[in-house]
Coordinates of C-alpha atoms and ligand atoms in Angstrom, one line a residue:
M138 CA -28.5 -37.1 7.2
I139 CA -25.8 -35.8 8.9
P140 CA -25.0 -32.6 6.4
F141 CA -21.4 -32.0 7.0
A142 CA -22.3 -27.8 6.6
D143 CA -26.1 -26.7 6.8
L144 CA -26.5 -23.0 6.8
K145 CA -30.4 -23.2 6.9
R146 CA -30.1 -24.1 11.2
Q147 CA -28.5 -21.3 11.9
Y148 CA -30.7 -18.8 9.5
Q149 CA -33.8 -20.3 11.5
D150 CA -32.3 -19.5 15.2
I151 CA -31.8 -15.9 13.8
K152 CA -35.0 -15.3 11.1
S153 CA -36.5 -12.7 13.1
E154 CA -33.4 -10.5 13.3
I155 CA -32.1 -11.3 9.3
D156 CA -35.7 -10.6 8.0
Q157 CA -36.5 -7.2 9.8
C158 CA -32.7 -6.0 8.7
I159 CA -33.4 -7.1 4.6
K160 CA -36.1 -5.5 4.8
S161 CA -35.4 -2.1 6.4
S162 CA -32.3 -2.3 3.4
L163 CA -35.3 -2.6 1.3
E164 CA -37.1 0.1 2.7
N165 CA -34.0 2.4 3.2
T166 CA -32.9 2.0 -0.7
N167 CA -29.3 2.3 0.6
F168 CA -27.4 -0.2 -1.0
I169 CA -24.3 0.9 -1.7
G170 CA -22.1 2.8 0.8
G171 CA -24.0 4.3 3.8
S172 CA -24.2 3.5 8.1
E173 CA -24.5 -0.1 7.7
I174 CA -21.2 -0.3 5.4
Q175 CA -19.7 2.1 8.3
K176 CA -21.1 0.4 11.5
F177 CA -19.5 -3.4 10.0
E178 CA -15.9 -1.6 9.4
N179 CA -16.1 -0.5 12.8
D180 CA -17.4 -3.0 14.7
F181 CA -15.1 -5.5 13.3
A182 CA -11.7 -3.3 13.8
K183 CA -13.2 -3.1 17.2
Y184 CA -13.8 -7.4 17.5
L185 CA -10.0 -7.8 15.9
N186 CA -8.6 -5.4 18.3
I187 CA -7.4 -3.0 14.7
N188 CA -7.6 0.2 13.7
H189 CA -8.5 -0.6 9.7
C190 CA -11.1 -2.1 8.2
V191 CA -12.6 -1.3 4.5
A192 CA -15.4 -4.3 3.2
C193 CA -15.3 -5.1 -0.2
A194 CA -16.6 -7.4 -2.7
N195 CA -14.7 -11.2 -1.6
G196 CA -12.2 -12.4 0.3
T197 CA -10.2 -13.1 -2.8
D198 CA -10.8 -9.6 -4.0
S199 CA -9.2 -8.4 -0.5
I200 CA -6.3 -10.3 -0.8
E201 CA -5.7 -9.0 -4.9
I202 CA -6.2 -5.1 -3.7
L203 CA -4.0 -5.6 -0.2
L204 CA -1.4 -6.9 -2.5
K205 CA -1.5 -3.8 -4.7
A206 CA -1.9 -1.4 -1.5
L207 CA 1.8 -3.3 -0.3
G208 CA 3.6 -2.3 -3.3
V209 CA 3.4 -6.2 -5.0
G210 CA 3.2 -6.2 -8.5
N211 CA 4.9 -6.9 -12.3
G212 CA 8.3 -8.7 -11.7
D213 CA 7.7 -9.7 -7.5
E214 CA 7.8 -12.6 -6.3
V215 CA 5.1 -13.7 -3.2
I216 CA 5.8 -16.7 -0.8
V217 CA 2.4 -19.0 0.0
P218 CA 1.5 -22.7 1.5
A219 CA 1.5 -25.1 -0.4
I220 CA -2.3 -26.3 0.8
S221 CA -5.0 -23.8 0.8
W222 CA -8.0 -22.7 -1.5
I223 CA -6.5 -20.9 -4.9
S224 CA -7.2 -17.8 -4.3
T225 CA -4.1 -17.1 -2.3
S226 CA -2.4 -17.9 -5.4
E227 CA -4.7 -16.7 -8.0
A228 CA -4.3 -13.1 -5.9
V229 CA -0.7 -13.2 -6.5
S230 CA -1.1 -13.7 -9.9
S231 CA -4.0 -10.9 -10.9
T232 CA -1.0 -8.5 -9.2
G233 CA 1.5 -9.5 -11.9
A234 CA 3.2 -11.1 -9.5
K235 CA 4.4 -14.8 -9.1
P236 CA 3.1 -17.1 -6.4
I237 CA 6.0 -19.3 -4.9
F238 CA 4.7 -22.3 -3.0
V239 CA 6.1 -23.4 0.0
D240 CA 5.6 -26.9 1.5
V241 CA 3.1 -27.2 4.6
D242 CA 4.3 -28.2 8.2
P243 CA 3.1 -31.7 8.8
D244 CA 2.0 -31.3 12.0
F245 CA -0.2 -28.3 11.7
Y246 CA -1.0 -27.4 7.9
T247 CA 0.3 -23.9 8.2
I248 CA 3.3 -22.7 5.8
C249 CA 6.6 -24.7 7.1
T250 CA 8.4 -22.2 8.6
K251 CA 11.7 -23.2 8.3
L252 CA 11.2 -23.8 4.5
I253 CA 10.9 -20.4 3.6
E254 CA 13.5 -19.0 3.2
E255 CA 15.4 -21.0 0.6
K256 CA 12.0 -19.9 -1.1
I257 CA 13.4 -16.2 -0.9
T258 CA 14.9 -13.9 -3.2
N259 CA 16.5 -10.8 -4.1
K260 CA 12.7 -10.8 -5.9
T261 CA 10.4 -11.5 -2.9
K262 CA 8.6 -8.7 -1.6
A263 CA 5.4 -10.5 0.2
I264 CA 4.6 -13.7 2.5
I265 CA 1.1 -14.6 2.6
P266 CA 0.6 -16.9 5.1
V267 CA -2.6 -18.8 5.4
H268 CA -3.9 -19.8 8.9
L269 CA -5.5 -22.6 7.5
Y270 CA -9.0 -24.7 8.9
G271 CA -9.2 -21.5 11.4
Y272 CA -5.1 -22.8 12.6
P273 CA -2.8 -20.1 13.3
A274 CA 0.4 -20.1 10.9
N275 CA 3.2 -19.4 13.0
M276 CA 3.2 -15.7 13.5
K277 CA 6.3 -15.5 15.4
H278 CA 8.4 -17.2 13.4
I279 CA 7.1 -15.6 10.0
M280 CA 7.4 -11.5 11.3
K281 CA 10.6 -12.7 12.0
I282 CA 12.3 -13.9 8.9
A283 CA 9.9 -10.7 7.6
R284 CA 11.8 -8.4 9.3
K285 CA 15.4 -9.8 8.2
Y286 CA 14.6 -9.8 4.4
D287 CA 12.3 -6.5 4.8
L288 CA 9.4 -8.9 3.5
K289 CA 5.8 -7.4 3.8
V290 CA 3.1 -9.8 5.4
L291 CA -0.5 -10.1 4.3
E292 CA -2.4 -12.7 6.1
D293 CA -4.8 -15.0 4.4
C294 CA -7.6 -15.0 7.7
A295 CA -10.2 -16.2 5.1
Q296 CA -10.6 -19.9 7.5
A297 CA -9.7 -17.9 10.8
H298 CA -12.2 -14.8 11.9
G299 CA -11.6 -15.6 15.5
A300 CA -8.3 -18.0 15.6
N301 CA -5.9 -16.0 17.8
I302 CA -2.5 -16.8 19.5
D303 CA -2.8 -15.8 23.3
G304 CA -5.4 -13.8 22.8
K305 CA -4.0 -11.4 19.9
M306 CA -6.2 -12.2 17.2
V307 CA -4.8 -13.2 13.6
G308 CA -4.9 -10.6 11.4
T309 CA -3.8 -8.1 13.8
F310 CA 0.5 -10.0 13.1
G311 CA 1.3 -8.8 9.8
D312 CA 1.2 -5.6 7.9
A313 CA -2.4 -6.6 6.7
A314 CA -4.6 -9.4 6.5
S315 CA -8.0 -10.1 4.6
F316 CA -10.9 -11.8 4.9
S317 CA -13.9 -13.6 3.2
F318 CA -17.1 -13.5 4.7
Y319 CA -18.1 -16.0 2.1
P320 CA -21.2 -17.8 3.3
G321 CA -20.0 -20.8 4.8
K322 CA -17.4 -19.1 6.3
N323 CA -17.4 -18.2 10.4
L324 CA -19.1 -15.4 9.5
G325 CA -20.5 -15.8 6.6
A326 CA -23.1 -12.8 4.6
Y327 CA -26.0 -14.8 2.3
G328 CA -23.6 -14.1 -1.0
D329 CA -20.0 -12.6 -1.7
A330 CA -18.5 -10.0 0.7
G331 CA -14.4 -9.7 2.2
G332 CA -12.9 -7.5 3.9
M333 CA -9.5 -6.2 4.6
V334 CA -7.9 -4.8 8.1
S335 CA -4.4 -3.3 9.0
N336 CA -3.1 -0.9 11.6
N337 CA -1.6 1.1 8.9
E338 CA -4.1 4.2 7.6
K339 CA -1.9 4.7 4.8
I340 CA -2.4 0.7 3.0
A341 CA -6.1 1.2 4.7
L342 CA -6.4 4.3 2.7
K343 CA -4.5 3.3 -0.6
A344 CA -7.3 -0.1 -0.3
R345 CA -10.0 1.7 0.4
K346 CA -9.4 3.9 -3.0
I347 CA -8.9 1.1 -5.6
A348 CA -12.0 -0.7 -4.4
N349 CA -13.9 2.4 -5.5
H350 CA -12.4 3.6 -8.3
G351 CA -9.4 4.8 -7.2
Q352 CA -12.0 7.5 -5.8
V353 CA -10.6 10.0 -2.8
T354 CA -14.0 11.7 -2.4
K355 CA -16.7 11.0 -5.4
H356 CA -15.5 11.9 -9.1
N357 CA -12.0 12.5 -7.4
H358 CA -10.1 9.9 -9.0
I359 CA -6.8 9.4 -7.9
I360 CA -5.7 6.4 -9.5
E361 CA -7.6 3.6 -11.4
G362 CA -9.4 1.2 -9.3
R363 CA -11.8 -1.4 -9.6
N364 CA -15.2 -2.2 -8.5
S365 CA -14.9 -3.8 -5.3
R366 CA -17.3 -1.9 -2.9
L367 CA -19.6 -4.5 -0.2
D368 CA -23.2 -4.2 -0.8
A369 CA -25.2 -2.5 2.2
L370 CA -27.3 -5.8 2.1
Q371 CA -24.7 -7.9 3.0
A372 CA -23.2 -5.6 5.5
S373 CA -26.4 -5.4 7.3
I374 CA -26.5 -9.2 7.6
L375 CA -23.2 -9.2 8.8
N376 CA -24.1 -6.5 11.3
V377 CA -26.9 -9.1 13.2
K378 CA -23.7 -12.1 12.6
L379 CA -21.1 -10.5 14.5
P380 CA -22.3 -10.6 17.8
Y381 CA -23.0 -14.1 17.3
L382 CA -19.5 -14.8 16.4
T383 CA -17.6 -15.2 19.8
K384 CA -20.3 -17.7 20.8
W385 CA -20.2 -20.0 17.1
I386 CA -16.4 -20.3 17.6
K387 CA -16.8 -21.6 21.1
K388 CA -19.0 -23.9 20.0
R389 CA -17.0 -24.9 17.6
N390 CA -14.4 -25.6 19.5
T391 CA -16.0 -27.2 22.6
I392 CA -17.7 -30.1 19.2
A393 CA -13.8 -30.1 18.5
S394 CA -12.4 -30.8 21.7
Q395 CA -15.4 -33.6 22.1
Y396 CA -13.8 -35.1 18.8
I397 CA -10.0 -35.2 20.1
R398 CA -11.5 -36.6 23.3
E399 CA -13.4 -39.3 21.7
I400 CA -12.2 -40.1 18.6
K401 CA -9.8 -42.9 19.5
N402 CA -9.2 -45.0 16.1
S403 CA -5.3 -45.2 15.2
K404 CA -6.6 -45.5 11.9
L405 CA -7.2 -41.5 12.1
K406 CA -5.2 -39.1 12.7
L407 CA -6.9 -35.5 14.9
P408 CA -5.7 -32.0 14.5
V409 CA -2.9 -31.2 16.8
L410 CA -2.5 -28.0 18.9
E411 CA 0.1 -25.8 20.5
T412 CA -0.5 -24.1 23.9
N413 CA -1.5 -20.6 23.3
F414 CA -2.5 -21.7 19.5
H415 CA -6.6 -21.0 19.7
H416 CA -8.6 -22.5 16.7
A417 CA -11.5 -21.3 15.1
F418 CA -11.8 -24.8 13.4
H419 CA -13.5 -23.1 10.6
L420 CA -12.8 -27.0 9.7
F421 CA -12.1 -29.9 11.9
V422 CA -9.3 -32.1 9.5
I423 CA -8.2 -35.9 9.6
R424 CA -6.1 -37.7 8.3
C425 CA -6.7 -41.6 7.1
K426 CA -4.7 -43.1 4.5
S427 CA -7.7 -45.3 3.8
R428 CA -9.7 -42.3 2.9
D429 CA -12.4 -42.8 0.4
S430 CA -12.9 -46.2 1.9
L431 CA -14.0 -43.7 5.4
I432 CA -15.9 -41.3 3.1
K433 CA -17.6 -44.5 2.0
Y434 CA -18.8 -45.6 5.1
L435 CA -19.6 -42.2 6.6
N436 CA -21.5 -42.0 3.6
E437 CA -23.4 -45.2 4.2
N438 CA -23.7 -44.6 7.6
G439 CA -25.4 -41.5 6.8
I440 CA -22.8 -38.6 7.6
G441 CA -21.5 -36.0 5.4
S442 CA -17.7 -35.3 4.6
S443 CA -15.6 -33.1 2.5
I444 CA -11.9 -32.1 1.1
H445 CA -10.3 -29.0 1.6
Y446 CA -8.6 -29.5 -0.3
P447 CA -8.3 -32.7 -2.8
K448 CA -5.2 -31.3 -4.9
A449 CA -2.3 -29.0 -3.4
L450 CA -2.3 -25.7 -5.6
P451 CA 1.0 -27.1 -7.1
F452 CA -0.3 -29.4 -8.4
L453 CA -3.4 -27.9 -10.3
N454 CA -4.0 -28.2 -13.5
C455 CA -3.5 -24.1 -14.0
Y456 CA 0.2 -24.2 -12.8
K457 CA 0.6 -28.2 -14.6
H458 CA 3.4 -25.2 -16.9
L459 CA 5.6 -25.4 -13.4
N460 CA 6.3 -28.9 -13.8
Y461 CA 6.3 -29.6 -10.1
N462 CA 6.5 -32.9 -9.0
S463 CA 5.4 -34.8 -5.8
G464 CA 8.8 -33.9 -4.3
D465 CA 8.7 -30.6 -4.3
F466 CA 5.9 -30.6 -1.9
P467 CA 6.2 -34.0 -0.4
I468 CA 4.0 -33.1 2.6
S469 CA 0.9 -31.9 0.4
F470 CA 1.4 -34.2 -2.0
K471 CA 1.2 -37.2 0.8
Y472 CA -2.0 -35.1 2.7
Q473 CA -4.2 -34.4 -0.6
N474 CA -4.9 -37.9 -0.4
Q475 CA -5.3 -38.3 2.9
I476 CA -6.9 -35.1 4.9
L477 CA -10.7 -35.3 5.2
S478 CA -13.6 -32.2 6.9
I479 CA -15.8 -34.0 8.9
P480 CA -18.7 -32.4 9.9
M481 CA -17.8 -28.9 12.1
F482 CA -21.0 -26.0 12.8
P483 CA -22.0 -24.7 15.9
E484 CA -25.8 -25.8 15.1
L485 CA -24.5 -29.8 15.1
Q486 CA -26.8 -31.7 18.2
S487 CA -25.2 -33.4 20.4
T488 CA -26.6 -37.0 19.6
E489 CA -25.2 -36.3 15.5
I490 CA -22.4 -35.3 17.4
R491 CA -22.5 -39.0 18.8
K492 CA -23.0 -40.5 16.1
I493 CA -20.3 -39.1 14.3
I494 CA -17.7 -40.1 17.1
N495 CA -19.0 -43.8 17.1
V496 CA -18.9 -44.3 13.9
L497 CA -15.2 -42.6 13.4
N498 CA -14.5 -45.3 15.9
E499 CA -16.0 -48.3 14.4
F500 CA -14.3 -47.8 11.1
Ligands
PLP727 C1 -12.7 -18.8 0.6 C2 -11.4 -18.6 0.9 C3 -10.6 -17.4 0.0 C4 -11.4 -16.0 -0.6 O1 -12.4 -16.0 -0.5 P1 -14.1 -15.5 -1.3 O2 -14.7 -14.8 -0.3 O3 -14.6 -17.0 -2.0 O4 -12.9 -14.6 -2.6 C5 -9.0 -17.2 0.5 N1 -8.2 -17.9 1.0 C6 -9.1 -19.2 2.3 C7 -7.7 -19.8 2.4 C8 -9.9 -19.4 1.9 O5 -10.7 -20.1 2.4

């Protein structure tokens, strides 16, 4: 079986370094805060070429905390794409604001920038572009709209570590950006982990305060915050992995190029790439009108696959009360029955890639 994803292979490749860092973490008993956290924050900020990084407990928290740091709260509206993982809209609701869904671009799956302005009201406070599947949203258009209407921009980079437009990393275009280091992401910890980045010192300090019980110094609680710290053990694992990230993303791109070059089947729609938009290929998503028989065919041939996501956000049960219908988000509605993610991880073997391509071409 060729698995859809396989975290064991990566661990095997870096086992001695990982085992050593876990051992030292246990021996020095520095479990919260400390030098591993600082090192990760510094190195990840350097990787993105951004001024500030604040580690936190997970990617969902990073969105919610940054929204609060940007001043989003009760009664506000925040524009989000109709296709994403639920964290994007869930975090908006957690602040007391309302997520306003916008359909996605039919070619790129990211928020359709042509449809944003019609959703802006006097309550709109922010836009959350999601660099979905690892592909950069059109930040030039989004920043232009944000400036015109004086809106904050929070980039959801959970799937897009390393993606860039013309060499400028995603996460550095907006007012702030959130990252997830969930195990399966391009850079993943061995448990939950997240990061918040910004070039704005005030936003970074506010986010840091909120994530650590509103403290500026120990026992000096300026506001009520919460506990959303990153464990030092997870930070030490991320410190081992970060130096490999560029190589891993390159590997993902090499595999993607081969898929794009060699998958030739008119039943399958492959990712479309714009010049200067550099995909991080967290996921390799294709579309097929007979998706369910494709899944079955892949399965019969020993190839794993997955769907991201079976339902677009507005059509999830938790938003049923909003009474959206297919016509409100026609692209997202159509695509939720067509999209399929095929195996994409740096450790895929060339024989496996060959087989995946052959099986897809035979379908
Ligand atoms: C994974 C993910 C998140 C949330 O990350 P967690 O660390 O799992 O909380 C947010 N947004 C998107 C688009 C994601 O894929």
